[in-house]
Structures are given as structure tokens and as C-alpha cells.
Tab-separated table of C-alpha atoms in Angstrom:
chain	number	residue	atom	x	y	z
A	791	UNK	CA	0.000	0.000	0.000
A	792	UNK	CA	2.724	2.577	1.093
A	793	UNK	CA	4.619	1.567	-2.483
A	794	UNK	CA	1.348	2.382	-3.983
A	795	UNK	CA	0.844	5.554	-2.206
A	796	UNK	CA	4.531	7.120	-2.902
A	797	UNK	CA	3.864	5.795	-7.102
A	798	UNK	CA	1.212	8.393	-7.066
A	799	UNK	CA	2.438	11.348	-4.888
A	800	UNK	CA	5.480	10.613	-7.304
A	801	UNK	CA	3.007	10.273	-10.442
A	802	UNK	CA	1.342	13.739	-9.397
A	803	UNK	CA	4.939	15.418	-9.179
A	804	UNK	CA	5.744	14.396	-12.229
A	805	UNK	CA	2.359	15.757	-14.393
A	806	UNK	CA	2.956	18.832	-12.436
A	807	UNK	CA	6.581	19.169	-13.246
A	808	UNK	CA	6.008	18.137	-17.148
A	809	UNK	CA	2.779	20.482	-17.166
A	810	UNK	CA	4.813	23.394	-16.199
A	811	UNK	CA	7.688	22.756	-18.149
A	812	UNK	CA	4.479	22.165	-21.181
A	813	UNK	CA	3.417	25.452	-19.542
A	814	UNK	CA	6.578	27.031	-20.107
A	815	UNK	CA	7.461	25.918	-23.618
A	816	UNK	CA	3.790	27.578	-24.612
A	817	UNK	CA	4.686	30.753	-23.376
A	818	UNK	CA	8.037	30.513	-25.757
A	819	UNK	CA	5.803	29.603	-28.241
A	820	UNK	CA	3.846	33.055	-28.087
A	821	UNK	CA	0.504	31.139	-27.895
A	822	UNK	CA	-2.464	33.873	-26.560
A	823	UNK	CA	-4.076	33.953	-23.358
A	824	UNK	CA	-7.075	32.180	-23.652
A	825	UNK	CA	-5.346	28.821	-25.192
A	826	UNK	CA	-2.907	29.087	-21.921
A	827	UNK	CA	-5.553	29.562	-19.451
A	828	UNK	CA	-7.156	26.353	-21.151
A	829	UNK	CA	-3.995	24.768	-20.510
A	830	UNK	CA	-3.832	25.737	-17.155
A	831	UNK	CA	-7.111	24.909	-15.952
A	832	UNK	CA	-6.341	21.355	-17.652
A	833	UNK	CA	-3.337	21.501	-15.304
A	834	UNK	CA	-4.831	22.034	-12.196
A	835	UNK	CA	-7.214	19.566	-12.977
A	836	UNK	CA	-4.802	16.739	-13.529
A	837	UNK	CA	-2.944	17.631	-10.105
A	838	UNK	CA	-6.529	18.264	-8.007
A	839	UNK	CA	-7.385	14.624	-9.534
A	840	UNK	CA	-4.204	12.791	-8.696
A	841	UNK	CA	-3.885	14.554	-5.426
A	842	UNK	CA	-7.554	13.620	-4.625
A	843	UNK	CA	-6.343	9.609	-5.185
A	844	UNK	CA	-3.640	10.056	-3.691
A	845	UNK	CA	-5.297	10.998	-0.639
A	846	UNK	CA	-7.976	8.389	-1.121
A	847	UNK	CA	-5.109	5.488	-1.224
A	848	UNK	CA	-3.630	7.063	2.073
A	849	UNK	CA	-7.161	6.817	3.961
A	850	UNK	CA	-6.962	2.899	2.650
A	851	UNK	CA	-3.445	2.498	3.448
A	852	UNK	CA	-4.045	4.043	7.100
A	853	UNK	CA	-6.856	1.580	7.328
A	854	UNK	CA	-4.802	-0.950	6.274
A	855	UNK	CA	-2.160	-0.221	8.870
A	856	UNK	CA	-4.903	0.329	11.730
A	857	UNK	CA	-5.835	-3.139	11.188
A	858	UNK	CA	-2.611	-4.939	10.747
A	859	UNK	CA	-1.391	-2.926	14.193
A	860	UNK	CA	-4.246	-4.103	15.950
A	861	UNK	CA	-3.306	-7.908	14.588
A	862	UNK	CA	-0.078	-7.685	15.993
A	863	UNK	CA	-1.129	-6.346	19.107
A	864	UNK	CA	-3.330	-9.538	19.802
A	865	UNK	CA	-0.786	-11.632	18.686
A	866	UNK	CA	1.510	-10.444	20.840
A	867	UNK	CA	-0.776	-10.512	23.737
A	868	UNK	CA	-1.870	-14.163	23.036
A	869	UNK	CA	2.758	-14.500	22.706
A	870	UNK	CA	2.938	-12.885	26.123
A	871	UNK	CA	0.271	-15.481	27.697
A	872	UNK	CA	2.010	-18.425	26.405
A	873	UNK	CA	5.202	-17.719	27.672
A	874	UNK	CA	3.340	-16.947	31.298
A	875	UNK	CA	1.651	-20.371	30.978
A	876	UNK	CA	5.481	-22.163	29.991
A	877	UNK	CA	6.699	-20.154	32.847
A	878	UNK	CA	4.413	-21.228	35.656
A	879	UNK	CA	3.588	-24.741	34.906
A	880	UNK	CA	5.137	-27.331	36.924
A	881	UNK	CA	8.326	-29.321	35.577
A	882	UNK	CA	7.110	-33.273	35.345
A	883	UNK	CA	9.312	-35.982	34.745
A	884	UNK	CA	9.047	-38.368	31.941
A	885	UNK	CA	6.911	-41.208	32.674
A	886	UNK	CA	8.644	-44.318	32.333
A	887	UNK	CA	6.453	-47.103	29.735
A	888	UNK	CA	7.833	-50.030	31.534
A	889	UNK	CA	7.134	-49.209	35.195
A	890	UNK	CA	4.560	-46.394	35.530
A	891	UNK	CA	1.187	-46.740	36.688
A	892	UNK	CA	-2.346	-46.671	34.770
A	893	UNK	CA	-2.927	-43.754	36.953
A	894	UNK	CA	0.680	-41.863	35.757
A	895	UNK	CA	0.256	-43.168	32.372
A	896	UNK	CA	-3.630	-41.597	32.144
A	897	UNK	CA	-1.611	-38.113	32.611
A	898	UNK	CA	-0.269	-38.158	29.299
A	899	UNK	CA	-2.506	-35.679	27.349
A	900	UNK	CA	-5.161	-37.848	25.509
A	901	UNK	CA	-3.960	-41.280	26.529
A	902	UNK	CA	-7.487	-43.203	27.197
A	903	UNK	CA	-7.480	-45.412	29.945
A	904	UNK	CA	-8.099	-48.332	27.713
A	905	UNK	CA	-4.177	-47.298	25.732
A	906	UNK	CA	-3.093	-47.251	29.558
A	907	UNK	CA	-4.034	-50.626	29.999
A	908	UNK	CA	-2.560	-51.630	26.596
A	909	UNK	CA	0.601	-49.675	27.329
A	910	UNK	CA	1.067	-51.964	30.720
A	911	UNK	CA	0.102	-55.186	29.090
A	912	UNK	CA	2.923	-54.717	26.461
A	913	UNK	CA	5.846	-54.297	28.615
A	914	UNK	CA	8.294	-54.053	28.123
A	915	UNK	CA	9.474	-51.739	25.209
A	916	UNK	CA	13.015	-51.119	24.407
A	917	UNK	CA	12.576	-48.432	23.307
A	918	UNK	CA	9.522	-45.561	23.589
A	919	UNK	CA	8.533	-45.578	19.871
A	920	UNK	CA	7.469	-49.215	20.365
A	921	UNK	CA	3.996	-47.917	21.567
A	922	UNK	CA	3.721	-47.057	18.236
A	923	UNK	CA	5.320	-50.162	16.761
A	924	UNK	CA	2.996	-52.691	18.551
A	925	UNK	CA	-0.210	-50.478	17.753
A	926	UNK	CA	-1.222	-49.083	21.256
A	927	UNK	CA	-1.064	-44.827	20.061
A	928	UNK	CA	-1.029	-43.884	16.505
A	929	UNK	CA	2.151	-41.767	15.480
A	930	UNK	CA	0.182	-38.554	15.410
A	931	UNK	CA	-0.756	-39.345	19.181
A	932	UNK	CA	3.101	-40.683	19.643
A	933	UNK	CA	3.923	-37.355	18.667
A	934	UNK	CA	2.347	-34.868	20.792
A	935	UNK	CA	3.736	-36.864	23.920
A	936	UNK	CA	7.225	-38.571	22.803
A	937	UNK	CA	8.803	-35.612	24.744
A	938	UNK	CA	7.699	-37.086	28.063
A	939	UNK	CA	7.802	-40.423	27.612
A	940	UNK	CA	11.279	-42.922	28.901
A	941	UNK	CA	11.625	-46.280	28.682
A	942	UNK	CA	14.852	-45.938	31.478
């Protein structure tokens, strides 16, 4: 949007600058007052109608920017309240697949007690991808809890 905005003011400079300088050269020219006053209105025209985009594209570009401010504001805030939430929670230990409990094992996020049970019939795992191996989580579910699983 700003790119767009400084094309115009830039596009408006220049039909003023080669209007003048047309201005000019018509004067040389010994043209009479009535065909230069045409050429001036036509002029002023021109840079009233440019100007009067160009300060149409600024309104949209502000709005634009209002918007995209307010955006980054909220994701900021939501940036701030993550890193609160990683700061305060509690450090937990990895639960260990071959000794932990159905009770410890139910507190890895969205392991049903029925994959608990599973997990504690299948001991023992070498290693903690195995859960996966012998069908107990999917991969997708291996992956959002890998991190705090052991097998040690």
C-alpha cells in the first residue's frame, strides 16, 4: 500500500513538473491567453485529480495499517500469555512405559485409559517408539507426547 501511495504522490509530481515545463514551452511559443488559461485549468485539474487519489489510497493504506497494528497487538498478547503459561507450569518428569502406573500413564494428554491398559500389558518396550510399533497410540498421538515419555 505505502509503495502504492509514494507511485502516485510521485506520479502527481511528475504531471505537475512536465505540465509546467508544457506550460513554459507555450509561453516561448507566443501562444495567446485564452489557449494558456485552457492549458492551465487542464493543469490544475490533472494535479486536483491525482492529489484527490492520492489521498484516497492514504485513507486505505491508514486503514490498512490500523488493522494490521491491531493484529499484531493480539498476537503479541496471546505471545505474552504463552510464555506466562510455559513459565508457571510445573516441571514433570518423563513417565517411564515399563514401570509407571495406569494412573501416571492416564496423565499423558489424551492417553485413554483403555491405551493405559494396553501400554502396561505390552511391557516391556526397548525403546519408547514401540507404543507405536505394537499399535497401542497412533504416530500422530506418539507425537504430541514422545517428549515425556522414557523407557529408562
Amino acid at each position: 500500500m505505502r509503495r502504492d501511495l509514494n507511485r502516485t504522490v510521485r506520479l502527481a509530481l511528475a504531471v505537475v513538473v512536465i505540465l509546467g515545463l508544457a506550460g513554459c514551452s507555450a509561453k516561448n511559443s507566443n501562444t495567446n491567453a485564452q489557449n494558456q488559461e485552457s492549458k492551465d485549468e487542464k493543469t490544475r485539474e490533472d494535479v486536483a485529480s491525482a492529489t484527490q487519489k492520492a489521498k484516497e489510497e492514504s485513507r486505505v493504506a491508514a486503514k490498512n495499517l490500523d488493522e494490521a497494528a491491531h493484529q499484531a497487538a493480539h498476537e503479541a498478547k496471546v505471545a505474552v500469555q504463552g510464555a506466562k503459561e510455559g513459565w508457571n507450569r510445573k516441571e514433570t518428569r518423563p513417565v517411564n512405559v515399563n514401570s509407571a502406573s495406569k494412573e501416571q500413564l492416564e496423565t499423558l494428554p489424551g492417553l485413554s485409559a483403555k491405551q493405559s491398559e494396553d501400554v502396561i500389558n505390552g511391557r516391556p518396550y526397548n525403546s519408547k517408539h514401540d507404543l507405536v510399533a505394537k499399535g497401542i497410540i497412533s504416530e500422530d498421538e506418539y507425537s504430541r507426547i514422545a517428549d515425556r515419555l522414557t523407557t529408562q
